[in-house]
Coordinates of C-alpha atoms and ligand atoms in Angstrom, one line a residue:
M1 CA 7.4 -43.8 4.1
S2 CA 5.5 -40.6 4.5
E3 CA 6.6 -37.4 6.2
V4 CA 4.0 -35.3 7.9
F5 CA 3.7 -31.5 7.8
D6 CA 0.9 -29.1 8.5
V7 CA 1.0 -27.4 5.2
V8 CA 2.5 -28.8 2.0
I9 CA 3.2 -26.2 -0.7
V10 CA 3.7 -27.5 -4.2
G11 CA 6.1 -25.2 -6.1
G12 CA 8.8 -23.1 -4.6
G13 CA 8.3 -20.2 -7.1
T14 CA 7.3 -16.6 -6.8
A15 CA 4.1 -17.1 -4.8
G16 CA 5.1 -20.5 -3.2
L17 CA 8.2 -19.2 -1.4
A18 CA 6.6 -15.9 -0.3
L19 CA 3.7 -17.9 1.2
A20 CA 6.0 -20.4 2.9
A21 CA 8.1 -17.6 4.4
R22 CA 5.0 -15.9 5.8
L23 CA 3.3 -19.1 7.1
S24 CA 6.5 -20.3 8.8
E25 CA 6.6 -17.1 10.9
D26 CA 4.2 -19.2 13.1
P27 CA 6.5 -21.7 14.8
G28 CA 3.5 -23.9 15.5
L29 CA 3.1 -24.7 11.8
Q30 CA 5.3 -27.2 10.1
I31 CA 5.7 -26.2 6.4
L32 CA 7.1 -28.2 3.5
V33 CA 7.9 -26.7 0.1
L34 CA 8.4 -29.1 -2.9
E35 CA 10.1 -27.5 -5.9
A36 CA 10.8 -29.4 -9.2
G37 CA 13.9 -27.2 -10.1
E38 CA 17.3 -26.7 -8.6
D39 CA 18.4 -24.4 -5.9
L40 CA 20.4 -21.7 -7.9
T41 CA 20.2 -19.0 -5.2
E42 CA 24.0 -18.5 -5.4
D43 CA 24.2 -18.6 -9.2
P44 CA 25.3 -15.3 -10.8
R45 CA 22.9 -16.0 -13.7
V46 CA 20.1 -15.5 -11.2
N47 CA 21.6 -12.7 -9.2
T48 CA 23.3 -10.5 -11.7
P49 CA 20.8 -8.3 -13.5
F50 CA 23.3 -8.2 -16.4
L51 CA 22.8 -11.9 -17.0
G52 CA 19.1 -11.6 -16.4
S53 CA 17.6 -13.6 -19.3
S54 CA 20.4 -16.2 -19.7
L55 CA 18.4 -18.8 -17.9
V56 CA 15.6 -18.8 -20.4
H57 CA 16.1 -21.9 -22.6
S58 CA 18.3 -23.5 -20.0
S59 CA 17.5 -26.5 -17.7
A60 CA 16.1 -23.8 -15.2
D61 CA 13.3 -23.2 -17.7
W62 CA 10.4 -25.7 -18.3
Q63 CA 10.7 -24.7 -22.0
F64 CA 7.1 -25.2 -22.8
R65 CA 5.5 -24.3 -26.2
T66 CA 2.0 -23.4 -27.2
V67 CA 0.1 -25.5 -29.7
P68 CA -0.1 -23.9 -33.1
Q69 CA -2.0 -20.6 -32.8
V70 CA -4.6 -20.0 -35.5
G71 CA -4.6 -16.3 -34.7
L72 CA -0.9 -16.1 -35.3
G73 CA -1.0 -17.8 -38.7
N74 CA -0.5 -21.3 -37.0
R75 CA 2.8 -20.4 -35.4
E76 CA 3.8 -22.1 -32.1
T77 CA 5.4 -19.8 -29.6
I78 CA 7.7 -20.4 -26.7
V79 CA 6.4 -20.4 -23.1
P80 CA 9.4 -19.9 -20.8
R81 CA 8.6 -20.7 -17.1
G82 CA 11.1 -20.8 -14.3
R83 CA 12.0 -24.3 -13.0
L84 CA 14.2 -23.4 -10.0
L85 CA 13.8 -22.0 -6.5
G86 CA 12.1 -18.7 -7.0
G87 CA 10.3 -19.9 -10.2
C88 CA 9.7 -17.2 -12.7
S89 CA 10.9 -14.5 -10.3
A90 CA 14.4 -15.9 -10.6
L91 CA 14.6 -15.3 -14.3
D92 CA 12.1 -12.5 -15.0
S93 CA 12.9 -9.1 -16.5
F94 CA 12.8 -7.2 -13.1
L95 CA 9.9 -5.0 -13.9
F96 CA 7.7 -4.4 -10.8
T97 CA 4.5 -2.6 -11.5
A98 CA 1.3 -2.5 -9.5
P99 CA -1.9 -3.4 -11.2
S100 CA -4.4 -0.6 -11.7
K101 CA -7.1 0.0 -9.1
H102 CA -9.8 -0.6 -11.8
N103 CA -8.2 -3.9 -12.6
V104 CA -8.1 -5.1 -9.0
N105 CA -11.7 -3.9 -8.3
T106 CA -12.9 -6.0 -11.2
W107 CA -11.7 -9.1 -9.4
A108 CA -13.7 -8.1 -6.4
D109 CA -16.7 -7.2 -8.5
L110 CA -16.8 -10.8 -9.8
G111 CA -17.9 -11.8 -6.3
N112 CA -14.5 -12.1 -4.6
S113 CA -15.0 -10.1 -1.5
G114 CA -11.8 -9.0 0.2
W115 CA -10.0 -8.5 -3.1
D116 CA -10.7 -4.8 -3.7
W117 CA -7.9 -2.3 -4.2
P118 CA -7.7 -1.1 -0.6
S119 CA -7.2 -4.6 0.7
F120 CA -5.0 -5.8 -2.1
S121 CA -2.8 -2.8 -2.1
D122 CA -2.3 -3.2 1.6
S123 CA -0.9 -6.7 0.8
L124 CA 1.2 -5.3 -2.0
R125 CA 2.9 -2.8 0.4
R126 CA 3.9 -5.8 2.5
T127 CA 6.0 -7.2 -0.3
Y128 CA 8.6 -4.5 -0.9
T129 CA 10.7 -1.7 0.4
L130 CA 11.6 1.1 -2.0
V131 CA 13.8 4.1 -1.1
K132 CA 12.6 6.9 -3.3
A133 CA 14.8 9.7 -4.8
S134 CA 13.3 11.9 -2.0
K135 CA 14.7 9.4 0.5
E136 CA 11.1 8.6 1.5
I137 CA 10.8 4.9 2.2
E138 CA 7.8 3.2 0.7
G139 CA 6.5 -0.3 1.8
N140 CA 8.0 -2.5 4.5
G141 CA 8.5 -5.8 2.8
P142 CA 11.4 -8.2 2.0
L143 CA 11.8 -7.4 -1.7
E144 CA 14.3 -4.6 -2.3
L145 CA 13.2 -2.4 -5.1
S146 CA 15.1 0.4 -6.9
F147 CA 14.9 2.6 -9.9
P148 CA 17.4 2.2 -12.7
E149 CA 19.7 5.1 -13.2
D150 CA 18.5 8.0 -15.3
T151 CA 19.6 8.0 -18.9
E152 CA 19.3 10.3 -21.9
W153 CA 16.8 7.9 -23.3
L154 CA 14.5 8.4 -20.4
R155 CA 14.7 12.2 -20.9
V156 CA 13.8 11.9 -24.6
W157 CA 11.1 9.4 -23.9
K158 CA 9.4 11.5 -21.3
E159 CA 9.7 14.7 -23.3
T160 CA 8.2 13.0 -26.3
F161 CA 5.2 11.9 -24.3
A162 CA 4.8 15.3 -22.8
N163 CA 4.8 16.8 -26.3
L164 CA 2.0 14.4 -27.1
G165 CA 0.0 15.6 -24.1
Y166 CA 0.5 12.5 -21.9
P167 CA 1.4 12.7 -18.2
T168 CA 5.0 11.7 -17.6
S169 CA 5.3 11.3 -13.9
L170 CA 3.3 8.1 -13.4
D171 CA 4.1 6.3 -10.1
S172 CA 4.1 2.6 -11.2
L173 CA 3.2 1.5 -7.7
S174 CA 0.2 3.8 -7.2
G175 CA -2.5 1.9 -9.0
E176 CA -3.2 4.9 -11.1
L177 CA -1.7 3.9 -14.5
Y178 CA -1.7 6.5 -17.2
G179 CA 1.3 7.9 -19.0
A180 CA 5.0 7.5 -19.2
Y181 CA 7.2 6.2 -16.4
L182 CA 10.4 4.6 -15.3
S183 CA 9.4 1.3 -13.8
A184 CA 10.6 0.2 -10.4
I185 CA 12.8 -2.9 -10.7
T186 CA 13.5 -5.9 -8.4
V187 CA 17.1 -5.0 -8.0
D188 CA 18.6 -4.4 -4.6
A189 CA 20.0 -0.8 -4.9
A190 CA 23.0 -1.5 -2.6
A191 CA 24.1 -4.9 -3.9
K192 CA 22.9 -4.4 -7.5
Q193 CA 21.6 -7.9 -7.4
R194 CA 18.2 -9.5 -8.2
S195 CA 15.8 -9.4 -5.3
Y196 CA 13.3 -12.2 -5.6
S197 CA 11.4 -14.8 -3.7
G198 CA 14.5 -17.0 -3.5
N199 CA 16.5 -14.6 -1.6
A200 CA 14.3 -11.8 -0.2
Y201 CA 11.6 -14.2 1.2
L202 CA 13.3 -17.6 1.5
Q203 CA 16.7 -16.5 2.9
R204 CA 15.2 -14.9 6.0
A205 CA 13.1 -18.0 6.7
R206 CA 15.4 -20.8 5.7
S207 CA 17.0 -21.3 9.1
R208 CA 13.6 -21.9 10.7
Q209 CA 13.2 -25.3 12.2
N210 CA 9.6 -25.5 11.0
L211 CA 10.3 -24.9 7.3
A212 CA 11.6 -27.7 5.0
V213 CA 12.4 -27.0 1.3
Y214 CA 13.0 -29.9 -1.1
T215 CA 14.4 -29.1 -4.5
E216 CA 14.6 -31.3 -7.6
T217 CA 11.3 -32.9 -6.4
L218 CA 8.5 -33.3 -8.9
V219 CA 5.0 -33.4 -7.5
E220 CA 2.8 -35.8 -9.4
K221 CA -0.6 -35.5 -7.8
V222 CA -2.6 -34.6 -4.8
I223 CA -3.8 -37.4 -2.6
F224 CA -7.4 -37.3 -1.2
D225 CA -9.2 -38.9 1.6
E226 CA -12.4 -39.7 -0.2
S227 CA -14.6 -40.3 2.8
K228 CA -17.1 -37.4 3.3
P229 CA -16.3 -34.6 3.3
L230 CA -13.6 -35.0 0.6
R231 CA -10.3 -33.8 1.8
A232 CA -6.7 -33.3 0.4
I233 CA -4.3 -35.1 2.7
G234 CA -1.0 -34.9 1.0
V235 CA 0.9 -35.3 -2.3
R236 CA 2.8 -37.9 -4.2
Y237 CA 6.1 -36.8 -5.5
S238 CA 9.2 -38.2 -7.2
Q239 CA 12.7 -37.5 -6.0
E240 CA 16.0 -39.1 -7.2
G241 CA 14.0 -41.8 -9.0
L242 CA 11.9 -42.7 -5.9
V243 CA 8.2 -42.1 -5.5
K244 CA 7.3 -40.7 -2.1
V245 CA 4.4 -39.2 -0.2
A246 CA 4.2 -36.1 2.0
T247 CA 1.2 -35.9 4.3
A248 CA -0.5 -32.6 5.0
R249 CA -2.3 -32.5 8.4
R250 CA -4.0 -29.2 7.5
E251 CA -3.6 -28.2 3.9
V252 CA -2.1 -28.7 0.5
V253 CA -1.4 -25.6 -1.5
L254 CA -0.7 -25.6 -5.2
S255 CA 1.7 -22.8 -6.2
A256 CA 3.0 -24.4 -9.3
G257 CA 2.1 -21.5 -11.6
A258 CA -0.6 -20.9 -14.2
I259 CA 0.5 -23.8 -16.5
N260 CA 1.4 -26.5 -13.9
S261 CA -1.2 -25.9 -11.2
P262 CA -4.2 -26.9 -13.4
K263 CA -2.1 -29.8 -14.7
I264 CA -1.6 -31.2 -11.2
L265 CA -5.3 -30.7 -10.4
E266 CA -6.2 -32.7 -13.5
L267 CA -3.6 -35.4 -12.8
S268 CA -5.2 -35.7 -9.3
G269 CA -8.7 -36.2 -10.7
V270 CA -9.9 -32.6 -10.4
G271 CA -11.2 -31.3 -13.7
D272 CA -13.6 -32.0 -16.6
S273 CA -14.9 -35.5 -16.0
Q274 CA -15.1 -36.2 -19.8
L275 CA -11.4 -35.4 -20.3
L276 CA -10.3 -37.2 -17.2
K277 CA -12.2 -40.4 -18.1
L278 CA -10.8 -40.3 -21.6
L279 CA -7.3 -40.3 -20.1
G280 CA -8.1 -43.1 -17.6
I281 CA -8.0 -40.8 -14.5
D282 CA -10.5 -41.4 -11.7
V283 CA -12.7 -38.3 -11.3
V284 CA -12.5 -36.9 -7.8
I285 CA -14.1 -33.5 -8.5
D286 CA -15.9 -32.7 -11.7
N287 CA -15.2 -29.1 -12.7
K288 CA -14.9 -28.3 -16.4
H289 CA -13.4 -24.9 -15.7
V290 CA -10.0 -26.3 -14.4
G291 CA -7.4 -25.2 -17.0
E292 CA -9.8 -23.0 -18.9
N293 CA -9.8 -19.2 -19.0
L294 CA -6.0 -19.1 -19.7
Q295 CA -5.1 -15.5 -20.5
N296 CA -1.8 -14.0 -21.6
H297 CA -0.9 -10.6 -23.1
P298 CA -0.1 -10.7 -26.8
T299 CA 2.8 -8.6 -27.6
V300 CA 4.5 -7.1 -30.7
G301 CA 7.9 -5.6 -31.1
M302 CA 9.6 -3.1 -33.5
C303 CA 13.3 -1.9 -33.8
F304 CA 14.5 1.4 -35.2
E305 CA 18.0 2.3 -36.2
V306 CA 19.1 5.3 -34.1
V307 CA 21.7 8.0 -34.3
D308 CA 25.0 7.0 -32.7
Q309 CA 25.3 9.8 -30.2
E310 CA 27.2 10.3 -26.9
G311 CA 25.0 9.6 -23.9
F312 CA 22.5 7.5 -25.9
E313 CA 24.2 4.2 -25.2
T314 CA 22.6 1.0 -26.6
M315 CA 23.2 -2.7 -25.8
D316 CA 23.8 -3.7 -29.5
G317 CA 27.4 -4.6 -28.9
I318 CA 26.4 -6.9 -26.0
L319 CA 23.5 -8.3 -28.0
R320 CA 25.9 -9.0 -30.9
G321 CA 28.1 -10.9 -28.5
E322 CA 31.1 -8.6 -29.0
A323 CA 33.7 -9.3 -26.4
P324 CA 34.8 -5.6 -25.8
A325 CA 31.2 -4.5 -25.3
F326 CA 30.7 -7.3 -22.8
A327 CA 33.9 -6.5 -21.0
A328 CA 33.0 -2.9 -20.7
A329 CA 29.6 -3.7 -19.3
Q330 CA 31.2 -6.1 -16.8
A331 CA 33.7 -3.4 -15.8
D332 CA 30.8 -0.9 -15.3
Y333 CA 28.9 -3.5 -13.3
E334 CA 31.9 -3.7 -10.9
K335 CA 31.5 0.0 -10.4
Q336 CA 27.8 -0.5 -9.9
I337 CA 26.8 1.5 -13.0
G338 CA 25.6 0.8 -16.5
F339 CA 23.5 -1.9 -18.3
G340 CA 24.8 -4.6 -15.9
T341 CA 22.9 -3.1 -13.0
R342 CA 19.4 -3.3 -14.5
G343 CA 17.3 -5.5 -16.7
N344 CA 17.0 -5.0 -20.4
L345 CA 13.6 -3.4 -20.3
E346 CA 13.7 0.3 -19.6
V347 CA 11.2 3.1 -19.7
A348 CA 7.6 2.4 -20.2
A349 CA 4.2 3.9 -20.8
Q350 CA 0.7 2.8 -20.1
L351 CA -1.6 4.3 -22.8
P352 CA -5.3 4.2 -23.6
V353 CA -6.4 3.3 -27.1
P354 CA -4.9 6.0 -29.4
G355 CA -7.5 8.5 -30.4
V356 CA -10.1 7.6 -27.7
E357 CA -9.6 11.0 -26.1
T358 CA -11.7 12.8 -28.8
P359 CA -15.5 12.3 -29.0
E360 CA -15.1 10.9 -32.6
G361 CA -12.4 8.6 -31.5
K362 CA -14.5 7.3 -28.6
Q363 CA -17.4 6.8 -30.9
E364 CA -15.3 4.8 -33.3
I365 CA -14.1 2.5 -30.5
E366 CA -17.6 2.0 -29.3
K367 CA -18.7 1.0 -32.9
L368 CA -15.7 -1.3 -33.0
L369 CA -16.7 -2.9 -29.7
D370 CA -20.3 -3.5 -31.1
N371 CA -19.1 -4.9 -34.4
K372 CA -16.5 -7.2 -32.9
R373 CA -18.8 -8.6 -30.2
R374 CA -18.4 -12.4 -29.9
G375 CA -21.6 -14.5 -30.1
K376 CA -22.6 -17.2 -27.6
E377 CA -21.4 -19.9 -30.0
G378 CA -17.7 -18.8 -29.4
L379 CA -17.9 -19.2 -25.6
G380 CA -16.8 -22.8 -25.2
T381 CA -16.9 -23.6 -21.5
T382 CA -17.0 -19.9 -20.4
T383 CA -20.2 -19.0 -18.7
Q384 CA -22.3 -16.2 -20.3
A385 CA -22.2 -14.4 -16.9
F386 CA -18.4 -14.3 -16.8
A387 CA -18.0 -13.5 -20.5
S388 CA -20.4 -10.5 -20.1
A389 CA -18.5 -9.3 -17.0
H390 CA -15.2 -9.7 -18.7
E391 CA -16.4 -7.8 -21.8
K392 CA -18.0 -5.0 -19.7
F393 CA -14.6 -4.5 -17.9
V394 CA -12.6 -4.4 -21.1
R395 CA -15.2 -2.1 -22.7
S396 CA -14.8 0.3 -19.8
V397 CA -11.1 0.3 -20.3
L398 CA -11.2 0.8 -24.1
T399 CA -13.6 3.7 -24.0
S400 CA -11.7 5.5 -21.2
S401 CA -9.2 8.2 -22.0
T402 CA -7.2 7.5 -18.9
E403 CA -7.3 3.7 -18.4
P404 CA -4.4 2.1 -20.3
S405 CA -5.1 -0.7 -22.8
A406 CA -1.4 -1.3 -23.6
T407 CA 2.0 -1.2 -22.0
Y408 CA 4.9 0.2 -24.0
L409 CA 8.3 -1.1 -23.0
T410 CA 11.6 -0.2 -24.5
I411 CA 15.0 -1.7 -24.9
P412 CA 18.0 0.4 -25.9
G413 CA 19.3 -2.0 -28.5
Y414 CA 18.0 -4.4 -31.2
A415 CA 15.7 -6.9 -29.6
T416 CA 12.7 -8.1 -31.5
Y417 CA 10.8 -11.4 -31.7
A418 CA 11.5 -14.3 -33.9
E419 CA 8.5 -16.2 -35.3
D420 CA 8.3 -18.4 -32.3
G421 CA 8.6 -15.5 -29.9
S422 CA 12.2 -16.0 -28.8
L423 CA 14.3 -12.9 -28.8
A424 CA 16.2 -12.1 -32.0
G425 CA 19.4 -10.2 -31.6
P426 CA 20.8 -7.5 -34.0
P427 CA 22.1 -8.2 -37.5
P428 CA 25.8 -8.0 -38.0
G429 CA 27.1 -4.5 -38.4
H430 CA 27.7 -1.4 -36.3
E431 CA 24.3 0.2 -36.4
K432 CA 22.6 1.1 -33.2
Y433 CA 19.0 0.4 -32.5
Y434 CA 16.2 1.2 -30.1
S435 CA 13.3 -1.3 -29.7
A436 CA 9.8 -1.0 -28.4
A437 CA 7.4 -3.8 -27.4
I438 CA 3.7 -3.2 -26.9
T439 CA 1.7 -5.6 -24.9
L440 CA -2.1 -5.6 -24.9
S441 CA -3.2 -5.2 -21.3
Y442 CA -6.5 -7.0 -21.2
P443 CA -7.0 -9.6 -23.9
L444 CA -10.6 -10.8 -24.4
S445 CA -9.2 -14.0 -25.9
R446 CA -9.3 -16.9 -23.5
G447 CA -7.6 -20.2 -24.0
S448 CA -6.8 -23.3 -22.0
V449 CA -4.2 -25.6 -20.7
H450 CA -5.1 -29.3 -20.3
I451 CA -3.2 -32.5 -19.9
T452 CA -3.0 -34.8 -22.9
S453 CA -1.9 -37.9 -20.9
S454 CA -2.1 -39.2 -17.4
S455 CA 1.7 -39.0 -17.1
P456 CA 3.2 -36.3 -14.9
S457 CA 6.1 -36.2 -17.4
S458 CA 7.9 -32.9 -17.3
S459 CA 10.5 -33.0 -20.1
P460 CA 10.1 -30.3 -22.7
S461 CA 10.4 -32.9 -25.5
S462 CA 7.5 -35.1 -24.3
S463 CA 5.2 -32.5 -22.9
S464 CA 2.0 -34.1 -21.5
H465 CA -0.2 -31.1 -21.8
A466 CA -1.5 -28.7 -24.5
I467 CA -1.0 -25.0 -23.9
D468 CA -3.4 -23.0 -26.0
P469 CA -3.6 -19.3 -25.2
A470 CA -5.9 -18.9 -28.2
Y471 CA -4.2 -15.6 -29.1
F472 CA -6.5 -13.3 -31.1
S473 CA -9.4 -15.7 -30.9
H474 CA -11.3 -12.6 -30.0
P475 CA -11.0 -10.2 -33.0
L476 CA -10.9 -7.1 -30.9
D477 CA -7.5 -8.0 -29.4
L478 CA -5.7 -7.9 -32.7
E479 CA -7.4 -4.7 -33.6
I480 CA -6.5 -2.8 -30.4
L481 CA -2.9 -4.0 -30.5
A482 CA -2.6 -3.0 -34.2
R483 CA -3.9 0.5 -33.3
H484 CA -1.2 0.9 -30.7
L485 CA 1.4 -0.3 -33.1
H486 CA 0.2 2.1 -35.7
F487 CA 0.4 4.9 -33.2
L488 CA 4.0 3.9 -32.4
Q489 CA 4.9 3.9 -36.0
T490 CA 3.2 6.9 -37.3
T491 CA 3.0 9.3 -34.3
L492 CA 5.3 8.4 -31.4
I493 CA 8.5 8.0 -33.4
S494 CA 7.9 11.0 -35.5
T495 CA 7.4 13.3 -32.5
P496 CA 10.4 15.2 -31.2
P497 CA 12.7 14.8 -29.4
F498 CA 12.4 11.0 -30.1
S499 CA 12.1 11.6 -33.8
K500 CA 15.6 13.2 -33.8
Q501 CA 17.1 10.0 -32.5
I502 CA 15.8 7.9 -35.4
V503 CA 18.0 7.6 -38.5
P504 CA 15.9 8.9 -41.4
N505 CA 15.1 6.0 -43.7
G506 CA 17.2 3.9 -41.4
K507 CA 17.0 0.1 -40.8
R508 CA 14.0 -1.4 -39.1
S509 CA 13.2 -4.9 -37.9
P510 CA 12.6 -7.3 -40.8
A511 CA 9.2 -7.1 -42.4
A512 CA 8.5 -3.8 -40.6
P513 CA 5.0 -2.7 -41.4
G514 CA 4.1 0.0 -43.9
P515 CA 2.3 3.2 -42.8
T516 CA -1.3 2.1 -42.9
L517 CA -3.5 0.5 -40.1
D518 CA -4.0 -2.5 -42.4
D519 CA -0.2 -2.9 -42.5
A520 CA -0.1 -2.8 -38.8
R521 CA -2.8 -5.5 -38.6
R522 CA -0.9 -7.8 -40.9
Y523 CA 2.3 -7.2 -39.0
V524 CA 0.6 -8.1 -35.7
R525 CA -0.8 -11.3 -37.1
D526 CA 2.6 -12.3 -38.6
W527 CA 4.9 -11.2 -35.7
A528 CA 3.0 -10.9 -32.5
T529 CA 3.8 -13.4 -29.8
G530 CA 2.9 -14.1 -26.2
S531 CA 4.4 -12.3 -23.2
H532 CA 5.2 -14.4 -20.2
D533 CA 2.2 -13.3 -18.1
F534 CA -0.1 -16.3 -18.0
V535 CA -3.0 -16.2 -15.6
G536 CA -6.6 -17.4 -15.1
S537 CA -6.4 -21.2 -15.4
C538 CA -7.7 -21.8 -11.9
A539 CA -9.8 -18.7 -11.7
M540 CA -11.0 -17.3 -8.4
M541 CA -14.7 -16.5 -8.8
P542 CA -18.1 -18.0 -7.8
R543 CA -18.4 -21.6 -9.0
E544 CA -21.5 -20.7 -11.1
L545 CA -19.5 -18.1 -13.0
G546 CA -16.8 -20.7 -13.8
G547 CA -14.6 -20.5 -10.7
V548 CA -12.0 -23.1 -9.6
V549 CA -11.3 -21.5 -6.3
D550 CA -13.3 -19.3 -4.0
N551 CA -12.3 -15.9 -2.5
R552 CA -10.3 -17.7 0.2
L553 CA -8.4 -19.6 -2.6
R554 CA -10.0 -23.0 -1.6
V555 CA -10.6 -25.4 -4.4
Y556 CA -14.3 -26.0 -4.9
G557 CA -15.6 -29.4 -3.9
C558 CA -13.1 -30.4 -1.3
E559 CA -11.4 -29.3 1.9
G560 CA -7.7 -28.8 2.6
L561 CA -6.7 -27.7 -0.9
R562 CA -5.9 -24.2 -2.1
V563 CA -4.3 -22.6 -5.2
V564 CA -2.0 -19.7 -4.6
D565 CA -0.3 -18.5 -7.8
A566 CA -0.9 -16.5 -10.9
S567 CA -3.5 -19.0 -12.1
I568 CA -6.2 -17.6 -9.8
F569 CA -6.5 -14.1 -11.3
P570 CA -9.8 -14.3 -13.1
V571 CA -9.1 -11.4 -15.4
A572 CA -5.6 -10.6 -16.7
V573 CA -3.3 -8.4 -14.6
G574 CA -3.0 -5.5 -17.0
T575 CA 0.6 -4.8 -16.2
S576 CA 3.5 -7.3 -15.9
P577 CA 2.1 -9.5 -13.1
V578 CA 4.9 -10.3 -10.7
A579 CA 4.0 -7.5 -8.2
S580 CA 0.5 -8.8 -8.2
V581 CA 1.7 -12.4 -7.6
Y582 CA 3.7 -11.4 -4.6
A583 CA 0.7 -9.4 -3.3
L584 CA -1.5 -12.4 -3.8
A585 CA 0.9 -14.5 -1.7
E586 CA 0.8 -12.0 1.1
H587 CA -3.0 -11.9 0.8
A588 CA -3.1 -15.6 0.9
A589 CA -0.8 -15.8 3.9
R590 CA -3.2 -13.5 5.9
I591 CA -6.2 -15.5 4.8
M592 CA -4.6 -18.8 5.7
K593 CA -3.2 -17.7 9.0
A594 CA -6.7 -16.6 10.0
D595 CA -8.2 -19.9 8.8
L596 CA -5.6 -22.1 10.4
G597 CA -6.1 -20.3 13.7
Ligands
FAD1 C1 11.2 -14.8 -18.9 C2 10.2 -14.2 -18.1 C3 10.3 -12.8 -17.8 C4 9.3 -12.2 -17.0 N1 9.4 -10.8 -16.7 C5 8.6 -10.3 -15.9 C6 8.8 -8.9 -15.5 O1 9.8 -8.3 -15.8 N2 7.9 -8.4 -14.6 C7 6.8 -9.1 -14.2 O2 5.9 -8.5 -13.5 N3 6.5 -10.3 -14.6 C8 7.4 -11.0 -15.4 N4 7.3 -12.3 -15.7 C9 6.1 -13.0 -15.2 C10 6.2 -13.3 -13.8 O3 7.5 -13.7 -13.4 C11 5.2 -14.5 -13.4 O4 3.9 -14.2 -13.8 C12 5.2 -14.9 -12.0 O5 6.5 -14.9 -11.4 C13 4.5 -16.2 -11.8 O6 4.5 -16.6 -10.4 P1 3.9 -18.0 -9.9 O7 4.1 -18.1 -8.5 O8 2.5 -18.0 -10.4 O9 4.6 -19.1 -10.7 P2 6.2 -19.5 -10.8 O10 7.0 -18.4 -10.3 O11 6.5 -20.0 -12.1 O12 6.3 -20.6 -9.7 C14 5.9 -22.0 -10.0 C15 6.9 -22.9 -9.3 O13 6.4 -24.2 -9.3 C16 7.3 -25.1 -9.7 N5 6.6 -26.3 -10.1 C17 5.8 -26.4 -11.2 N6 5.3 -27.7 -11.3 C18 5.8 -28.4 -10.3 C19 5.7 -29.7 -9.8 N7 4.9 -30.6 -10.5 N8 6.4 -30.1 -8.7 C20 7.1 -29.2 -8.0 N9 7.3 -28.0 -8.4 C21 6.6 -27.5 -9.5 C22 8.1 -24.4 -10.8 O14 9.3 -25.0 -11.0 C23 8.2 -23.0 -10.2 O15 9.3 -22.8 -9.4 C24 8.2 -12.9 -16.5 C25 8.1 -14.3 -16.7 C26 9.1 -14.9 -17.5 C27 9.0 -16.4 -17.7

């Protein structure tokens, strides 16, 4: 039996639910959302910032892994992805930062008209409401944003950056990213609860008669009507052991995320014909760019032992699992204060390549760019035109003294990465720590995600696809990240007042690098991992450049099929991407409403 809807959305995650909520504002459209994971909208692990990351490695996480990464000394790293209503927005780390104007305009410059900063930022403003300290209200959207409370750490962080000559009042939603800031977070200021697509968007739409949401429902493939013109007419899905079909009168939308949307396309016969034939899948659309161009920020972390001082609280007791620390945080949370009310990640900075502000420094970076240029032979399926545009953009960032090439995030407590990228807690003891993670904003390394069998299997133990972000396959990425790490180690933490918080000759994360740039390079290779910001695998750009979808998010080669999720960004979102994903969903809703008439 097949049920019939106007629009079938695959994936009730960040983008999928935001899109469904907007499209269902039109009572004339029947919308169905199919989500593989559970509905945990009432679960405190989702809603309480305090418990923010406890769903990672649970059944609400797809628990993917990369293939061994040559650039990381053959390490495999974890790839957490939300498998529940709300997707990654239900377990993310709450940071909400707009992309930079330059970043967004680059998407438009690739041939995507309508995706420049003025249009995109208009969609961004529709996603959130933020009451600023001045009581001014910014935005008019469903997500409730707030700022975490001020701490002594914030004061020290900002003063340190000011002493180094960086701006310290960056507005993380302005599109101008340069300097230190306290990021807005997706925490409802009144309720101190997570605000995400599962509550902010879905809750207000859920009672609508024209919106149906099925959870624990795995979509296996898109179904096409192969008479001319080729058209997507529904999806096949499994639910409670039964295989069923949902028919889409108007459109199928894939919002399954940057790992799973290309997988569903390939399982449906949309992808590289050679690969599909090899796996016994009938080719419906031959496009070798499906699943290519996977980009993710490499990231590296360091911990420093800090002075135990009143006002400079850290989370070490909680991270060590000490019951009294946990109880104190819980009690604070009930009073709506303290660590429990915000995510782990705190103050941040967006910085250009250290040293680029001087003429000699800029010259050195330019030389580096020339020396580390990748030849045609390393391009794989990437078109020369896209590779050149990508490189031109990254070059413009790396040689600018105000465009950030890395994000610095901090955690008051010991939190660094284990070899596989999972978070490692503090060693036993009573020491206090402060941690910093640096993520490279715009990697030039491009990897891929492809199916390895024709089975839609979704269990972590029998993964049917290979995720290869190809970290550091472009040599410039490691070099730039190492320069930032070197700056952190040699300059940032030795600048007052931050330097006064560090215990002289105190403990560091294991294998902490020595003082030279070479030490930093080695450390990055041995300890860097991937952040959770995958994009690019169904890139939006002209087909001849290597696109999978056009600027109206329609899959090339057929009608009635779009992709609306992080996979469409052709060049990485330089910041943490969730704000951009919500903005994309709002943008897509406007496009689709216009197209569906
Ligand atoms: C642990 C973690 C922390 C993060 N922290 C931050 C942060 O602090 N700030 C930030 O900006 N970004 C953060 N991110 C990244 C950000 O959350 C994601 O980039 C963004 O939410 C992705 O949105 P999406 O809509 O593309 O995909 P998702 O939100 O992942 O949605 C995809 C949905 O599709 C469903 N699905 C997939 N396949 C199928 C199928 N076959 N059938 C049915 N349903 C399917 C999934 O279960 C999921 O619900 C974090 C990510 C993770 C994992």
